[in-house]
Amino acid sequence: MSPRTISFGVARRELKRRKVVRACVFYLLACWGGLKSADVILSFLEFDPDLASQALLAAAIVGLPITAVFSWFYEISVSGITRRPPFVERRFLDNIAPLDDRRKEAPLRGRKSRAESAYDWILEVESGPLAGQRYGLEGSVVLGRSTECDLTIPVPRISRQHARFTVDGNKLLIEDLNSSNGTTVNGTKIDTVVSLNHQDKVGLLEVTFKIKENQAHFHAQDSTLLHDATPQAKIEPRRNTIES
């Protein structure tokens, strides 16, 4: 893989994680609504509508890159304006491979990424530094701030070893590893091993994961087991009889 491809992939994931495109779209919609409203208001105030529109349009164009840069570094939420945490490139942390991983070599932890249909359970990262990534779960997967974890999450308030997913047969289990700030399932803090279901949401502070059960994979397994368990009819060889 060329450095250009890697840089493009990193930039694309960062733009998605930081919601830069969405912020610019909202900004453009707000500018369009503002220009329409300004035309109506300025016509009543006896201003030159063409000159005013040109001035507002120029201000909107200047404000677009400012909006993009602001949304890259900061996030606006109900709690106020917060600086986005820096993203630590997953390739340097040797995390388990995401589903869209294109590396030819397997990472330090786990094996090379396979097709989504090969996994019983899929982990989707909805928020946090790894937002937009999707992982196939198998065996035991430890999450935490430490680079020794199977899935490293570079958030200061997350414990070094925070939680663990375990695939046990057809079940997916989650347990908190005595973390400082706890682990939640669908908004409820857990203190024991919990069995997860399709569409459940697991929270590690501001980092949210969505659980997806690969039902197509389970159905394929059930069909295979049913086929193996069905006795095959024994076909007797045909015999020719000669009447004397």
Tab-separated table of C-alpha atoms in Angstrom:
chain	number	residue	atom	x	y	z
A	1	MET	CA	0.000	0.000	0.000
A	2	SER	CA	1.411	3.340	-1.011
A	3	PRO	CA	1.862	6.257	1.429
A	4	ARG	CA	-0.623	8.261	-0.658
A	5	THR	CA	-3.337	5.590	-0.151
A	6	ILE	CA	-2.687	5.451	3.577
A	7	SER	CA	-2.811	9.234	3.905
A	8	PHE	CA	-6.071	9.424	1.965
A	9	GLY	CA	-7.643	6.698	4.104
A	10	VAL	CA	-6.574	8.388	7.329
A	11	ALA	CA	-7.854	11.773	6.139
A	12	ARG	CA	-11.198	10.271	5.094
A	13	ARG	CA	-11.696	8.578	8.472
A	14	GLU	CA	-10.698	11.742	10.323
A	15	LEU	CA	-13.143	13.882	8.330
A	16	LYS	CA	-15.901	11.419	9.186
A	17	ARG	CA	-14.940	11.173	12.857
A	18	ARG	CA	-14.739	14.938	13.319
A	19	LYS	CA	-17.997	15.489	11.363
A	20	VAL	CA	-16.391	18.221	9.236
A	21	VAL	CA	-18.558	17.563	6.172
A	22	ARG	CA	-21.745	17.593	8.225
A	23	ALA	CA	-20.768	20.888	9.864
A	24	CYS	CA	-20.089	22.472	6.460
A	25	VAL	CA	-23.440	21.252	5.095
A	26	PHE	CA	-25.290	22.735	8.083
A	27	TYR	CA	-23.337	25.968	7.640
A	28	LEU	CA	-24.271	26.227	3.956
A	29	LEU	CA	-27.944	25.561	4.735
A	30	ALA	CA	-27.862	28.251	7.426
A	31	CYS	CA	-26.239	30.711	4.992
A	32	TRP	CA	-28.847	29.954	2.341
A	33	GLY	CA	-31.653	30.585	4.819
A	34	GLY	CA	-29.943	33.757	6.023
A	35	LEU	CA	-29.576	35.122	2.478
A	36	LYS	CA	-33.236	34.473	1.729
A	37	SER	CA	-34.299	36.174	4.943
A	38	ALA	CA	-31.918	39.088	4.330
A	39	ASP	CA	-33.417	39.743	0.889
A	40	VAL	CA	-36.854	40.154	2.428
A	41	ILE	CA	-35.719	42.273	5.377
A	42	LEU	CA	-33.387	44.557	3.401
A	43	SER	CA	-36.084	45.284	0.833
A	44	PHE	CA	-38.179	46.843	3.589
A	45	LEU	CA	-35.210	48.844	4.910
A	46	GLU	CA	-34.590	50.391	1.471
A	47	PHE	CA	-31.079	48.953	1.144
A	48	ASP	CA	-29.702	47.985	-2.237
A	49	PRO	CA	-30.624	44.255	-2.291
A	50	ASP	CA	-27.989	43.305	-4.870
A	51	LEU	CA	-25.155	44.981	-2.982
A	52	ALA	CA	-26.301	43.534	0.338
A	53	SER	CA	-26.628	40.037	-1.141
A	54	GLN	CA	-23.137	40.200	-2.601
A	55	ALA	CA	-21.694	41.294	0.746
A	56	LEU	CA	-23.484	38.510	2.612
A	57	LEU	CA	-22.437	35.938	0.008
A	58	ALA	CA	-18.799	37.018	0.321
A	59	ALA	CA	-19.026	36.723	4.103
A	60	ALA	CA	-20.533	33.241	3.769
A	61	ILE	CA	-17.723	32.107	1.450
A	62	VAL	CA	-15.085	33.406	3.870
A	63	GLY	CA	-16.837	31.679	6.753
A	64	LEU	CA	-16.887	28.222	5.103
A	65	PRO	CA	-13.185	27.356	5.624
A	66	ILE	CA	-13.385	28.867	9.109
A	67	THR	CA	-16.271	26.510	9.894
A	68	ALA	CA	-14.316	23.536	8.539
A	69	VAL	CA	-11.241	24.346	10.644
A	70	PHE	CA	-13.339	24.994	13.759
A	71	SER	CA	-15.206	21.673	13.428
A	72	TRP	CA	-11.878	19.869	12.953
A	73	PHE	CA	-10.593	20.997	16.354
A	74	TYR	CA	-13.784	21.598	18.369
A	75	GLU	CA	-17.149	19.951	18.972
A	76	ILE	CA	-20.350	21.799	19.878
A	77	SER	CA	-22.752	19.857	22.104
A	78	VAL	CA	-25.374	20.508	24.777
A	79	SER	CA	-22.580	20.646	27.355
A	80	GLY	CA	-20.792	23.416	25.461
A	81	ILE	CA	-17.776	23.713	23.179
A	82	THR	CA	-15.099	21.068	23.777
A	83	ARG	CA	-11.827	20.392	22.028
A	84	ARG	CA	-11.782	17.101	20.144
A	85	PRO	CA	-9.280	14.527	21.461
A	86	PRO	CA	-6.329	13.865	19.166
A	87	PHE	CA	-6.598	10.734	17.037
A	88	VAL	CA	-3.888	8.130	17.448
A	89	GLU	CA	-3.559	6.237	14.179
A	90	ARG	CA	-4.739	2.662	14.664
A	91	ARG	CA	-1.953	1.214	12.545
A	92	PHE	CA	0.647	2.402	15.064
A	93	LEU	CA	-1.254	0.801	17.944
A	94	ASP	CA	-1.477	-2.651	16.351
A	95	ASN	CA	-5.156	-2.986	17.192
A	96	ILE	CA	-7.198	-5.852	15.875
A	97	ALA	CA	-7.946	-5.240	12.211
A	98	PRO	CA	-11.187	-3.438	11.313
A	99	LEU	CA	-13.470	-4.886	8.656
A	100	ASP	CA	-12.245	-2.452	5.990
A	101	ASP	CA	-8.551	-3.078	6.694
A	102	ARG	CA	-6.471	-3.497	3.525
A	103	ARG	CA	-3.113	-4.474	4.958
A	104	LYS	CA	-1.527	-7.605	3.546
A	105	GLU	CA	0.100	-8.516	6.856
A	106	ALA	CA	-1.815	-9.412	10.003
A	107	PRO	CA	-1.634	-6.875	12.869
A	108	LEU	CA	0.212	-7.634	16.091
A	109	ARG	CA	-3.063	-8.605	17.801
A	110	GLY	CA	-5.596	-10.826	16.107
A	111	ARG	CA	-5.511	-12.033	12.543
A	112	LYS	CA	-6.059	-10.344	9.213
A	113	SER	CA	-9.473	-8.867	8.643
A	114	ARG	CA	-11.944	-11.221	6.987
A	115	ALA	CA	-15.271	-10.661	5.292
A	116	GLU	CA	-18.112	-9.491	7.533
A	117	SER	CA	-19.976	-12.744	6.878
A	118	ALA	CA	-17.198	-14.656	8.681
A	119	TYR	CA	-18.054	-13.149	12.091
A	120	ASP	CA	-20.964	-13.891	14.420
A	121	TRP	CA	-20.834	-10.431	16.031
A	122	ILE	CA	-19.917	-7.010	14.651
A	123	LEU	CA	-18.788	-4.060	16.798
A	124	GLU	CA	-19.539	-0.595	15.389
A	125	VAL	CA	-17.848	2.441	16.976
A	126	GLU	CA	-20.382	5.301	17.024
A	127	SER	CA	-18.407	7.958	18.901
A	128	GLY	CA	-14.923	8.656	20.197
A	129	PRO	CA	-11.502	8.575	18.537
A	130	LEU	CA	-12.310	5.407	16.562
A	131	ALA	CA	-15.762	6.541	15.379
A	132	GLY	CA	-16.763	4.983	12.067
A	133	GLN	CA	-14.646	1.854	12.512
A	134	ARG	CA	-16.255	-1.609	12.455
A	135	TYR	CA	-14.692	-4.733	13.935
A	136	GLY	CA	-15.500	-8.418	13.734
A	137	LEU	CA	-15.448	-9.984	17.204
A	138	GLU	CA	-14.085	-13.420	18.011
A	139	GLY	CA	-12.581	-14.956	21.119
A	140	SER	CA	-11.695	-12.379	23.778
A	141	VAL	CA	-11.220	-8.673	22.986
A	142	VAL	CA	-9.933	-6.306	25.697
A	143	LEU	CA	-10.663	-2.588	25.381
A	144	GLY	CA	-8.766	0.180	27.159
A	145	ARG	CA	-6.349	3.070	26.990
A	146	SER	CA	-3.226	0.905	27.062
A	147	THR	CA	-1.528	0.054	23.776
A	148	GLU	CA	-1.349	-3.526	25.073
A	149	CYS	CA	-5.132	-3.906	24.669
A	150	ASP	CA	-6.667	-5.649	21.673
A	151	LEU	CA	-8.551	-2.435	20.920
A	152	THR	CA	-6.817	0.719	22.163
A	153	ILE	CA	-9.010	3.775	22.791
A	154	PRO	CA	-6.875	6.902	23.329
A	155	VAL	CA	-9.169	8.702	25.779
A	156	PRO	CA	-7.547	9.892	29.059
A	157	ARG	CA	-10.438	8.956	31.390
A	158	ILE	CA	-10.744	5.415	30.039
A	159	SER	CA	-8.856	2.884	32.187
A	160	ARG	CA	-5.785	1.118	30.865
A	161	GLN	CA	-7.796	-2.108	30.722
A	162	HIS	CA	-11.414	-1.035	30.836
A	163	ALA	CA	-13.714	-3.795	29.539
A	164	ARG	CA	-13.673	-7.126	27.734
A	165	PHE	CA	-15.862	-8.675	25.050
A	166	THR	CA	-15.990	-12.479	24.935
A	167	VAL	CA	-17.596	-14.573	22.208
A	168	ASP	CA	-18.877	-17.745	23.905
A	169	GLY	CA	-20.562	-19.994	21.386
A	170	ASN	CA	-23.457	-18.003	19.940
A	171	LYS	CA	-23.361	-15.494	22.813
A	172	LEU	CA	-21.493	-12.219	23.141
A	173	LEU	CA	-20.563	-11.240	26.702
A	174	ILE	CA	-19.297	-7.947	28.129
A	175	GLU	CA	-17.631	-7.391	31.498
A	176	ASP	CA	-16.120	-4.365	33.183
A	177	LEU	CA	-12.499	-4.883	34.283
A	178	ASN	CA	-12.770	-2.842	37.505
A	179	SER	CA	-12.446	0.384	35.544
A	180	SER	CA	-12.449	3.755	37.287
A	181	ASN	CA	-15.482	5.168	35.457
A	182	GLY	CA	-17.427	2.009	34.659
A	183	THR	CA	-19.067	0.444	31.624
A	184	THR	CA	-22.710	0.819	30.591
A	185	VAL	CA	-25.061	-1.317	28.512
A	186	ASN	CA	-27.989	0.637	27.080
A	187	GLY	CA	-27.282	3.395	29.607
A	188	THR	CA	-27.177	1.111	32.676
A	189	LYS	CA	-23.897	0.636	34.542
A	190	ILE	CA	-22.887	-3.015	34.836
A	191	ASP	CA	-21.052	-4.795	37.651
A	192	THR	CA	-21.294	-8.398	36.387
A	193	VAL	CA	-20.855	-10.249	33.108
A	194	VAL	CA	-23.736	-9.289	30.792
A	195	SER	CA	-24.972	-11.105	27.700
A	196	LEU	CA	-25.467	-8.715	24.776
A	197	ASN	CA	-28.141	-8.670	22.095
A	198	HIS	CA	-28.492	-7.234	18.615
A	199	GLN	CA	-28.579	-3.396	18.584
A	200	ASP	CA	-27.410	-3.085	22.219
A	201	LYS	CA	-25.205	-0.091	22.963
A	202	VAL	CA	-22.096	-0.319	25.142
A	203	GLY	CA	-20.663	2.860	26.635
A	204	LEU	CA	-17.176	3.630	27.907
A	205	LEU	CA	-17.669	7.257	28.988
A	206	GLU	CA	-18.070	9.279	25.768
A	207	VAL	CA	-17.144	6.302	23.579
A	208	THR	CA	-20.192	4.382	22.340
A	209	PHE	CA	-20.326	1.021	20.584
A	210	LYS	CA	-23.262	-0.594	18.814
A	211	ILE	CA	-23.572	-4.383	18.790
A	212	LYS	CA	-24.702	-6.103	15.621
A	213	GLU	CA	-25.538	-9.781	15.460
A	214	ASN	CA	-24.635	-11.270	12.103
A	215	GLN	CA	-27.886	-13.153	11.689
A	216	ALA	CA	-27.029	-14.278	8.167
A	217	HIS	CA	-23.967	-16.048	9.546
A	218	PHE	CA	-26.004	-17.794	12.242
A	219	HIS	CA	-28.581	-18.919	9.679
A	220	ALA	CA	-25.829	-20.311	7.478
A	221	GLN	CA	-24.416	-22.250	10.449
A	222	ASP	CA	-27.871	-23.602	11.351
A	223	SER	CA	-28.464	-24.707	7.751
A	224	THR	CA	-25.123	-26.518	7.706
A	225	LEU	CA	-25.857	-28.280	11.003
A	226	LEU	CA	-29.332	-29.256	9.811
A	227	HIS	CA	-27.918	-30.603	6.569
A	228	ASP	CA	-25.297	-32.655	8.413
A	229	ALA	CA	-27.884	-34.032	10.847
A	230	THR	CA	-30.359	-35.101	8.136
A	231	PRO	CA	-29.893	-38.797	7.310
A	232	GLN	CA	-29.194	-39.400	3.654
A	233	ALA	CA	-31.407	-41.866	1.885
A	234	LYS	CA	-29.558	-45.029	0.922
A	235	ILE	CA	-29.846	-45.793	-2.769
A	236	GLU	CA	-29.870	-49.497	-3.516
A	237	PRO	CA	-28.266	-50.596	-6.774
A	238	ARG	CA	-30.772	-51.637	-9.401
A	239	ARG	CA	-30.846	-55.334	-10.142
A	240	ASN	CA	-31.942	-56.922	-13.364
A	241	THR	CA	-34.102	-60.021	-13.006
A	242	ILE	CA	-34.284	-62.638	-15.732
A	243	GLU	CA	-37.408	-64.701	-15.923
A	244	SER	CA	-36.860	-68.248	-16.915
